[in-house]
Short mmCIF file of C-alpha atoms in Angstrom, two decimals:
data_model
loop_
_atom_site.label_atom_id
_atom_site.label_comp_id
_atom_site.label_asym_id
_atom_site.label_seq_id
_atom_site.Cartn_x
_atom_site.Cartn_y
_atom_site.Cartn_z
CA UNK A 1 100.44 136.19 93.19
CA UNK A 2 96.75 135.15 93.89
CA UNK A 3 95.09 133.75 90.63
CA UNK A 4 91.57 135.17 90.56
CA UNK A 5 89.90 132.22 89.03
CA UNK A 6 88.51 129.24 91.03
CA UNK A 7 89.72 126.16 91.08
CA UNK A 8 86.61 123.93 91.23
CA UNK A 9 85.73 121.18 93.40
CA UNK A 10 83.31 118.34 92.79
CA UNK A 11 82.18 116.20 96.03
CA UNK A 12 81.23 112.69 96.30
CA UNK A 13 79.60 112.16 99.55
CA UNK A 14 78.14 114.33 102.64
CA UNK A 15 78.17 112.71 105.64
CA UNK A 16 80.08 112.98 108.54
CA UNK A 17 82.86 113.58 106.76
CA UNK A 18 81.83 115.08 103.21
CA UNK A 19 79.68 117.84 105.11
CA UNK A 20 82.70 118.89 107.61
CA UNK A 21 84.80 119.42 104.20
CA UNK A 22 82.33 121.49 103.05
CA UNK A 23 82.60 123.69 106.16
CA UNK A 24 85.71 124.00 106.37
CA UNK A 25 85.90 125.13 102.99
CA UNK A 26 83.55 127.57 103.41
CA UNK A 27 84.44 129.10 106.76
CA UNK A 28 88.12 128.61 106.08
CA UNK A 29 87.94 130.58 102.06
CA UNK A 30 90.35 133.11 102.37
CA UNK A 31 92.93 131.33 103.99
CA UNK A 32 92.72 128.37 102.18
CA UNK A 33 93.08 130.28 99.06
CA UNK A 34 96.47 132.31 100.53
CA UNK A 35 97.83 128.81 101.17
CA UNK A 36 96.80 126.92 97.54
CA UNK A 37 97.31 130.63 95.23
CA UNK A 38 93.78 130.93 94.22
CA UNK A 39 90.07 130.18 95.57
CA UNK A 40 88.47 127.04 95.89
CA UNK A 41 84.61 126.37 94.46
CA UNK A 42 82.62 123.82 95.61
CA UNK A 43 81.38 122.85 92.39
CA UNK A 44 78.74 120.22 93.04
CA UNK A 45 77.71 117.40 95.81
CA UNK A 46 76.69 114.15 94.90
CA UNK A 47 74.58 112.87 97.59
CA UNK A 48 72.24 109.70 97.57
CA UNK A 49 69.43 111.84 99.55
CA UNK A 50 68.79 115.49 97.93
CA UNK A 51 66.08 115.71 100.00
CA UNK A 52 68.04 115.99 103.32
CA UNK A 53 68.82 119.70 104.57
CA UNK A 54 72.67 120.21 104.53
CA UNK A 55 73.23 123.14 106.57
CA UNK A 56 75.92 125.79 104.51
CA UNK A 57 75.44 124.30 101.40
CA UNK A 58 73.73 125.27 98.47
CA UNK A 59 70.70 123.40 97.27
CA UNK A 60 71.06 124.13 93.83
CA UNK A 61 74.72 122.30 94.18
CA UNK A 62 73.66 119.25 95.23
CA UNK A 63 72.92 116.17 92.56
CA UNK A 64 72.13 112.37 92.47
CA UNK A 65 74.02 112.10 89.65
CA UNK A 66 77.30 111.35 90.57
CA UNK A 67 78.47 110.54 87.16
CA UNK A 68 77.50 113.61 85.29
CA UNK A 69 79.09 115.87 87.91
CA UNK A 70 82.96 114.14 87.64
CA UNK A 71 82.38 113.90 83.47
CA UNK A 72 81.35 118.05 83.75
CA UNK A 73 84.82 118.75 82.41
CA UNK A 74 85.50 121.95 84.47
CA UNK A 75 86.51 120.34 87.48
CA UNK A 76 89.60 120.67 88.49
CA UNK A 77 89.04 118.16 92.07
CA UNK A 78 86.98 115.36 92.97
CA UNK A 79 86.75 114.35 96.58
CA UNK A 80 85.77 111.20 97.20
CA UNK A 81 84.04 110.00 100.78
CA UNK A 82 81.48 107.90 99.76
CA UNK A 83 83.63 104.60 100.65
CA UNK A 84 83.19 100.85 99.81
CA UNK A 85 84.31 99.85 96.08
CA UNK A 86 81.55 100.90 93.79
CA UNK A 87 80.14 103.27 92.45
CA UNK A 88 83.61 104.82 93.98
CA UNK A 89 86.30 102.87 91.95
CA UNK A 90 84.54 104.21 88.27
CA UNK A 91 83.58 107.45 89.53
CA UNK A 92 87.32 107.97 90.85
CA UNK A 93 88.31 106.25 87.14
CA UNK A 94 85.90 108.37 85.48
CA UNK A 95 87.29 111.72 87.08
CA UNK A 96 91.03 111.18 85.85
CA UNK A 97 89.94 110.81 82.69
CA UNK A 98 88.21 113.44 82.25
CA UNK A 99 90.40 115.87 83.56
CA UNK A 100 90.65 116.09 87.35
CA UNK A 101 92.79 114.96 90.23
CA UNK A 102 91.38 112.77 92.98
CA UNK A 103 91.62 113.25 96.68
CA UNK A 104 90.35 110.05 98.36
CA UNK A 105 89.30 108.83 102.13
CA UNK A 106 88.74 105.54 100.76
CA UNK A 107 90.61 102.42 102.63
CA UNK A 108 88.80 99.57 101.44
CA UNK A 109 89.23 100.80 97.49
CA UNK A 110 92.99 102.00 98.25
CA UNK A 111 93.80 98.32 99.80
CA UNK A 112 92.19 96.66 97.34
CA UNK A 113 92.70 98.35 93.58
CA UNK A 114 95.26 101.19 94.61
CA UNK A 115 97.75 99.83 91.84
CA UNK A 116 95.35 100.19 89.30
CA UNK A 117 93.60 103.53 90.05
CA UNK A 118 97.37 104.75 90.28
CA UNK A 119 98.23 103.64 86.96
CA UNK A 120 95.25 105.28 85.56
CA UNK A 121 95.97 108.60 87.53
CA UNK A 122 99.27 108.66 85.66
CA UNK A 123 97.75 107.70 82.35
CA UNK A 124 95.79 110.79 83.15
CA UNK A 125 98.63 113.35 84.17
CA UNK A 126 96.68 113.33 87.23
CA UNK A 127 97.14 113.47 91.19
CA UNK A 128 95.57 110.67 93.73
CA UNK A 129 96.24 111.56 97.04
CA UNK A 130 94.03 109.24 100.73
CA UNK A 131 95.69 110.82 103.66
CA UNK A 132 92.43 110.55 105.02
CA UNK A 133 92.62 106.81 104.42
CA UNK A 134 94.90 105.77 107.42
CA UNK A 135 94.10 106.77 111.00
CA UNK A 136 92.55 110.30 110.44
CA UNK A 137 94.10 113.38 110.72
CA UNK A 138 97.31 111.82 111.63
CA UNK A 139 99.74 112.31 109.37
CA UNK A 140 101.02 108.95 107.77
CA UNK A 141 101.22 108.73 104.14
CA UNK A 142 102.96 111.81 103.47
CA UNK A 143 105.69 111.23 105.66
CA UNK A 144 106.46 107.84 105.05
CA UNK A 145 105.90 108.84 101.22
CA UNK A 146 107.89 111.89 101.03
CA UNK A 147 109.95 112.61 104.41
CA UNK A 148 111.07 109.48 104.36
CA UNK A 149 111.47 108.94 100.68
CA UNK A 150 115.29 109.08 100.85
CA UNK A 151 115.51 106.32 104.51
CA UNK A 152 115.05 102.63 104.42
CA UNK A 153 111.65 101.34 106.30
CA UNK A 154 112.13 98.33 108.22
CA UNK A 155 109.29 98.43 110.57
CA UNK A 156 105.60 100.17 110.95
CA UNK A 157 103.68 98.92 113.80
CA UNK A 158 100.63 100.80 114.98
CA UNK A 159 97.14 100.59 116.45
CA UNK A 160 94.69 102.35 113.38
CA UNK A 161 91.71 101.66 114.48
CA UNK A 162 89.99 103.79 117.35
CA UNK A 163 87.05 101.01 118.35
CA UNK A 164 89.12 98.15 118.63
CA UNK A 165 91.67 100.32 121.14
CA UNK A 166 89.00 101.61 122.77
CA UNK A 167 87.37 98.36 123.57
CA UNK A 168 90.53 97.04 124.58
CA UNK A 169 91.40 100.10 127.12
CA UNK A 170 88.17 99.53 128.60
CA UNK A 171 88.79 95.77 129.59
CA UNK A 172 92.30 96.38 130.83
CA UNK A 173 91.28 100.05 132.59
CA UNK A 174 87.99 98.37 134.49
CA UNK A 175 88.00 94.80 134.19
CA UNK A 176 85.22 94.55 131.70
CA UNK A 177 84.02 91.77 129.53
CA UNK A 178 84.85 92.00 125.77
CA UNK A 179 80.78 91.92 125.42
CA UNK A 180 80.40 94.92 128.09
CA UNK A 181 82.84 97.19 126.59
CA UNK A 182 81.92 96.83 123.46
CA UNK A 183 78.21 98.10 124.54
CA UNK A 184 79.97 100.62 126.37
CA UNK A 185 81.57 102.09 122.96
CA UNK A 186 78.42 101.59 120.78
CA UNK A 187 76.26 103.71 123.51
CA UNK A 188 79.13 106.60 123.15
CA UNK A 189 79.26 106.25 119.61
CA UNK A 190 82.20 104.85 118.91
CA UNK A 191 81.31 101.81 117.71
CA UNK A 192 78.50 100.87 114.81
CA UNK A 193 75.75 99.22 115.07
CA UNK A 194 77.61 96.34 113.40
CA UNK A 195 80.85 96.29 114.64
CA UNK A 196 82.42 93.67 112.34
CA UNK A 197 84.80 95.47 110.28
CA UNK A 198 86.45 97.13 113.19
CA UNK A 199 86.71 93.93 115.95
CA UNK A 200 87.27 91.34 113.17
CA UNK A 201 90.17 93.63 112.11
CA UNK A 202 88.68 94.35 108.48
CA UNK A 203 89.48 97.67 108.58
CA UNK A 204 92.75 97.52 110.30
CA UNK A 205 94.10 95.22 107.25
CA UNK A 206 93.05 97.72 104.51
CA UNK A 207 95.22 100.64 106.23
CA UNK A 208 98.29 97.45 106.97
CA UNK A 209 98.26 96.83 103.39
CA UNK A 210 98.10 101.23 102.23
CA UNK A 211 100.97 101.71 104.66
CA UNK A 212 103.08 98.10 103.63
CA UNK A 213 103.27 98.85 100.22
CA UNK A 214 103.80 102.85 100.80
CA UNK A 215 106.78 101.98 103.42
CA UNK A 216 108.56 99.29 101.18
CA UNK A 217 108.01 100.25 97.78
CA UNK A 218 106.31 97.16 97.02
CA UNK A 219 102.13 96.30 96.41
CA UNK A 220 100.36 94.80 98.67
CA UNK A 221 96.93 93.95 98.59
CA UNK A 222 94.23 93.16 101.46
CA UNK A 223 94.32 89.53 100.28
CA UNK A 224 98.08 89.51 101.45
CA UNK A 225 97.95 90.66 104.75
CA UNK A 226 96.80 88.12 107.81
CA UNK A 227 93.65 89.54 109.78
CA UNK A 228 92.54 88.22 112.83
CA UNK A 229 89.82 89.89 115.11
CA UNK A 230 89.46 90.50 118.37
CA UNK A 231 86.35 88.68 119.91
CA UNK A 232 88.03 86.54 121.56
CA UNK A 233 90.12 88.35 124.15
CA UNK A 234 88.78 87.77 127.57
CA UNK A 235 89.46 89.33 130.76
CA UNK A 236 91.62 86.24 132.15
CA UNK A 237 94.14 87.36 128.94
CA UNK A 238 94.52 90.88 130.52
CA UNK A 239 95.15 89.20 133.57
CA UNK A 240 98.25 87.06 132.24
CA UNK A 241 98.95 90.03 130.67
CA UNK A 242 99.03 92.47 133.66
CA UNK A 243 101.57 89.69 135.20
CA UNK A 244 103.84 90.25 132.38
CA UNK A 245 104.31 94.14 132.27
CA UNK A 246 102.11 94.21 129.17
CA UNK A 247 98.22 95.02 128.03
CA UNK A 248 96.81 94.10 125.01
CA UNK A 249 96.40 96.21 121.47
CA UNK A 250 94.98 95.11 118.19
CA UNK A 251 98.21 96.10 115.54
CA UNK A 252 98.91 96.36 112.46
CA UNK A 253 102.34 95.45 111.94
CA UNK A 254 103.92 95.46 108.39
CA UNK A 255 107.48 93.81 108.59
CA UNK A 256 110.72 93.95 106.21
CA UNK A 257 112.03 90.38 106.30
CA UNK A 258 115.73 90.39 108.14
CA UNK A 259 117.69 89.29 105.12
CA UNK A 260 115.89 92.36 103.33
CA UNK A 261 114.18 89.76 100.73
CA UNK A 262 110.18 89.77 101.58
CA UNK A 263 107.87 91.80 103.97
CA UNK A 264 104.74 90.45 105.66
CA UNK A 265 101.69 92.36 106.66
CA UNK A 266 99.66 91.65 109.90
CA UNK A 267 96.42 92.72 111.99
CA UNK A 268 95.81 90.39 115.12
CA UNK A 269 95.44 91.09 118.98
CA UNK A 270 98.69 90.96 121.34
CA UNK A 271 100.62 91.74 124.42
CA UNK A 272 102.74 94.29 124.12
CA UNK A 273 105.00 95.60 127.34
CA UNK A 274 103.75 98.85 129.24
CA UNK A 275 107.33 100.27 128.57
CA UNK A 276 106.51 100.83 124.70
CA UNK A 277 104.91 103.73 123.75
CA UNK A 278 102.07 102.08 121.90
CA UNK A 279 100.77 100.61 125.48
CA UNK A 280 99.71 104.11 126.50
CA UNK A 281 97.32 105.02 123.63
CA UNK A 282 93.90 105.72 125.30
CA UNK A 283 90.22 105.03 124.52
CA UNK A 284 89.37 105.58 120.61
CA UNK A 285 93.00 107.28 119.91
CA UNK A 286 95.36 105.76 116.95
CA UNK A 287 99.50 105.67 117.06
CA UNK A 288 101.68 104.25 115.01
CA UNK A 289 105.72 103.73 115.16
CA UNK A 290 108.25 103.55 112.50
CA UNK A 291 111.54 102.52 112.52
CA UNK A 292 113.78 103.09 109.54
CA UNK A 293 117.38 102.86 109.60
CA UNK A 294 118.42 106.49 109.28
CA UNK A 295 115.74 108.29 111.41
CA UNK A 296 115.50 105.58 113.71
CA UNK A 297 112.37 105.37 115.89
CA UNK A 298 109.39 107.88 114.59
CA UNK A 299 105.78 108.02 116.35
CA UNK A 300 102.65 109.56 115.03
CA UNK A 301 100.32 109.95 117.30
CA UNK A 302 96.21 111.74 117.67
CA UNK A 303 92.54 111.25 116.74
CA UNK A 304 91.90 108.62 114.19
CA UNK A 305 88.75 108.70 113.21
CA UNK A 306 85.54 111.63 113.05
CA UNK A 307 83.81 114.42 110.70
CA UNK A 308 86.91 117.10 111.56
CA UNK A 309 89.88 114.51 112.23
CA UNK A 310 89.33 112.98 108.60
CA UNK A 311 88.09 116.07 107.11
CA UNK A 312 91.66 117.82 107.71
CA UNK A 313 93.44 115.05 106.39
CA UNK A 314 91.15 115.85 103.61
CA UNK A 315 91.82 119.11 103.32
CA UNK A 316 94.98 118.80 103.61
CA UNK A 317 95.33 116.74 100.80
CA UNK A 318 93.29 119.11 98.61
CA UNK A 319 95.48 121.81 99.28
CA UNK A 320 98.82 119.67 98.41
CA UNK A 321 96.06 118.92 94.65
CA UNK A 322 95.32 122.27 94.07
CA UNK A 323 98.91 123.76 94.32
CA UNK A 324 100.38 121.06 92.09
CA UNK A 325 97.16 121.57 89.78
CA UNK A 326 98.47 125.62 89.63
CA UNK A 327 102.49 124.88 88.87
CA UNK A 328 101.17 121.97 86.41
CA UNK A 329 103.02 119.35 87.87
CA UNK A 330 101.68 116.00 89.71
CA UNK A 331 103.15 114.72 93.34
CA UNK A 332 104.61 111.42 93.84
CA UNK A 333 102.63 108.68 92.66
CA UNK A 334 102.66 104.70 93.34
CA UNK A 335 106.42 103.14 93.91
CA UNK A 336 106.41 99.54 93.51
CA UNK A 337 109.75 99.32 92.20
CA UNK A 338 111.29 97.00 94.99
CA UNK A 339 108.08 94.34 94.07
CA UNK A 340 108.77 92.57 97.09
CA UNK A 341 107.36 89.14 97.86
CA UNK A 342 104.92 88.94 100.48
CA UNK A 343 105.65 86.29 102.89
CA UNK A 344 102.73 84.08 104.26
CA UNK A 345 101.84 84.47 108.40
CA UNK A 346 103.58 81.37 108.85
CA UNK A 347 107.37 82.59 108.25
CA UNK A 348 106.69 85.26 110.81
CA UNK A 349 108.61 84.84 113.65
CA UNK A 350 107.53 86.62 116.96
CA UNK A 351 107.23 85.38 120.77
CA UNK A 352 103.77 83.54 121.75
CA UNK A 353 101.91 83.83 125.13
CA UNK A 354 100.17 80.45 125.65
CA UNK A 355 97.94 79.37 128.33
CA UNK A 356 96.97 75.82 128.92
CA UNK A 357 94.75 73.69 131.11
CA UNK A 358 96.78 70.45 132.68
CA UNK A 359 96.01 68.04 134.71
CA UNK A 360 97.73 68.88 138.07
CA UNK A 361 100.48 65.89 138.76
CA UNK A 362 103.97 65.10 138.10
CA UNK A 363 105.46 65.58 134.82
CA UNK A 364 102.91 67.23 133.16
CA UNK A 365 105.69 70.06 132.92
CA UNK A 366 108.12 67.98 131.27
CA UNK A 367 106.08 66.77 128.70
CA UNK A 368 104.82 69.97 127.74
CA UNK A 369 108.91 71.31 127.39
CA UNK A 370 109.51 68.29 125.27
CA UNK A 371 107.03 68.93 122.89
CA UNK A 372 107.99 72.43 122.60
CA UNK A 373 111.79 71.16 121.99
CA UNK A 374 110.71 68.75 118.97
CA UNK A 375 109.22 71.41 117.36
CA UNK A 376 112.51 74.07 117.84
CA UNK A 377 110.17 76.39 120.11
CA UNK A 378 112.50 77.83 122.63
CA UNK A 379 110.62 78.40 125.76
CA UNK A 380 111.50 81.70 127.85
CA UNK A 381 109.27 81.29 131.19
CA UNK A 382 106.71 78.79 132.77
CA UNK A 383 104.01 79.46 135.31
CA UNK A 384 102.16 76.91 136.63
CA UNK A 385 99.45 77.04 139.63
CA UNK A 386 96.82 75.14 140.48
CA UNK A 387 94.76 72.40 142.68
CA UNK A 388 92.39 69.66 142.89
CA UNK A 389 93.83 67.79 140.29
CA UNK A 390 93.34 71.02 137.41
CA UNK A 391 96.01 73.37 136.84
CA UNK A 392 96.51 76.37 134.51
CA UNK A 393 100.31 76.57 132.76
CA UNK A 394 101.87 79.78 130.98
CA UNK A 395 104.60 79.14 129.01
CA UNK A 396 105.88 82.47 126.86
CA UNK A 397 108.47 81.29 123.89
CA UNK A 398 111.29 83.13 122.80
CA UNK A 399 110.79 84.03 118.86
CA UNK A 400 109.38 81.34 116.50
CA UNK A 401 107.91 81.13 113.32
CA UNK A 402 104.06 80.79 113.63
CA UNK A 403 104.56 77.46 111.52
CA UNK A 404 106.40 75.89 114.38
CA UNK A 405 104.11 77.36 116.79
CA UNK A 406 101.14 75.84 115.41
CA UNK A 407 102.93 72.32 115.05
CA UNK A 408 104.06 72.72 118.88
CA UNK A 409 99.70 73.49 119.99
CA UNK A 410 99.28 70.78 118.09
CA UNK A 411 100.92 68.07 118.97
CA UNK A 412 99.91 69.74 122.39
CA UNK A 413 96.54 68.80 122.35
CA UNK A 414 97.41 65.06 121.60
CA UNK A 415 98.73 64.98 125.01
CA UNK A 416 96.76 62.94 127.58
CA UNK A 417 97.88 65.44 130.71
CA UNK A 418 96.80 68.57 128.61
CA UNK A 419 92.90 69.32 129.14
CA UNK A 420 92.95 72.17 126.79
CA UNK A 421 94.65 75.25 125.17
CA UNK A 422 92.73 78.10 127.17
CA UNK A 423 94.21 80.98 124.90
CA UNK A 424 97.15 81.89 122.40
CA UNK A 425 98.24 85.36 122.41
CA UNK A 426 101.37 87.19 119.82
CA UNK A 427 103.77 88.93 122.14
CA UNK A 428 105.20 92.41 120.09
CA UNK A 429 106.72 95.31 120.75
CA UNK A 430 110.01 94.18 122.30
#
């Protein structure tokens, strides 16, 4: 039975994404009412410009006072797609308490203080829901948070960032330059005018550390997961890599330790073999994979970023609000109960792709194997070319701990034969 009065929605931000949620909610009304049990108001916009013509929405709705419109005490929803951590983190505070849920697209805030604005959502009786939060309108946090409530998480590794894959798919696709494609994505929009946050993987660790501590019940913050960009990926790496059977993503891999007793949390570049799914995500798209130990392998896959990709997610998660709002009830909140450790990027054991510059005579080879073999780096395959007295050798490892790894490269460069270490590259995805 349709209730016949509103439920009212307050929201904080309209940009890209805060002006597509109005749409939709406008030219979407009667069906988004059939589907929550009673209509949705848009209550109020807080904007930063009220000057600014916002096609489809009411003037008299929009206000620079963020503050007053989430203390109103009528509203039943606050979106929130303003980003960064304040004013966001006490508006969001300020809305549980008095009286409404909160329906967040908010990454940074999430990865940073999700702990606490959960444990003030259930001091509140309240719901805080970011979908939107992780790659877009892909779902992510509801399944890994609900379908998979009941199935053990072992592994989530996934490309979340759209710039940094598209980037990457243009140097292995056309040979490009790390500099050229990266024009080549801010002309077509898909990169900012300061492109930091996506290529020094910035953004990529805030969605590693949502989806760690969602997937293994324990918190994990933006401090604890590893981040390293993606500058400096050249051409010559896609090369090496092409000779393998791989390319090259930038993941965000979040790890359950074998023995079951920590977890890790990682962004960085690597190689990753054409035969895994991941190595055929395209231009700006996102895809992660899950592998749990009842449902085995799991892969969610589409647009990550964008006005209407986040702006379903959105939606979506205001319509999951609203319906719990109706029956009285609250979804699942934070689970932190396993309170794992978080293990430090040196435990992590994985295979390494590393390229140096020798001198080109005799033994050069064998020295290199026995300072791999002090350090308990087992090496997999060598390739060595070169003339006039400079060479290039590959050596791939099997898996080692990144501790041992960075003793071996360095003892490495002590060496009198070795000229340099050209590049160092994480091979995943086996």
């Amino acid at each position: 039975m349709m209730r016949t009065r509103p439920l009212k929605v307050a929201l904080l931000g309209c940009g890209v994404v805060g002006s597509e949620v109005a749409r939709i909610m406008t030219t979407h009304a009667a069906d988004l009412a059939a589907r929550i049990g009673a209509p949705l108001e848009l209550a109020g916009v807080a904007v930063r410009r009220p000057d600014k013509v916002r096609e489809g929405i009411d003037p008299a709705l929009v206000t620079t006072d963020a503050t007053a419109l989430v203390k109103r005490g009528d509203i039943d929803v606050v979106v929130e797609v303003i980003g960064g951590i304040e004013p966001a983190r006490t508006l969001i505070t300020t809305a549980f308490a008095h009286g409404a849920s909160v329906v967040s697209a908010n990454k940074a805030l999430i990865a940073q203080d999700g702990a606490a604005l959960h444990a003030a959502a259930d001091e509140h009786g309240k719901d805080l829901y970011y979908e939107a939060a992780v790659a877009g309108a892909i779902p992510l946090i509801r399944p890994l948070r609900e379908s998979l409530a009941g199935d053990k998480v072992n592994r989530v590794l996934g490309i979340v960032n759209g710039t940094t894959n598209f980037i990457l798919d243009a140097m292995d696709s056309t040979g490009a330059g790390y500099q050229e494609a990266l024009d080549e994505a801010t002309a077509l929009g898909y990169a900012e005018a300061d492109p930091t946050a996506d290529v020094e993987g910035f953004d990529a660790a805030a969605k590693a550390a949502i989806l760690a501590g969602i997937a293994f019940h324990t918190r994990v913050r933006l401090d604890d997961v590893y981040r390293e960009g993606m500058t400096e990926v050249t051409a010559a790496d896609f090369a090496s890599a092409k000779e393998m059977g791989c390319t090259i993503k930038l993941l965000a891999i979040c790890e359950r330790a074998a023995d079951g007793g920590s977890v890790t949390a990682r962004v960085h570049p690597a190689m990753i073999p054409l035969s895994h799914p991941l190595a055929n995500v395209r231009e700006a798209y996102n895809a992660v994979f899950v592998e749990s130990e009842a449902a085995g392998q799991l892969m969610f896959y589409g647009p990550g970023a964008g006005g209407s990709p986040t702006a379903s997610a959105v939606l979506g998660d205001l319509v999951a609000v609203c319906r719990n709002r109706i029956g009285g009830a609250t979804g699942p909140g934070e689970s932190a109960y396993a309170a794992l450790p978080v293990s430090p990027m040196g435990d992590v054991v994985t295979r390494y792709h590393i390229s140096l510059d020798v001198a080109d005579k005799p033994g050069v080879l064998a020295q290199v194997a026995t300072v791999f073999a002090e350090h308990g780096v087992s090496i997999d395959t060598v390739r060595q070319s070169g003339k006039d007295g400079e060479a290039s050798l590959v050596v791939v490892t099997h898996r080692a701990s990144d501790a041992a790894l960075g003793g071996t490269v360095e003892a490495l460069r002590k060496l009198d034969t070795v000229r340099g270490v050209a590049s160092i590259m994480r091979v995943e995805g086996e």
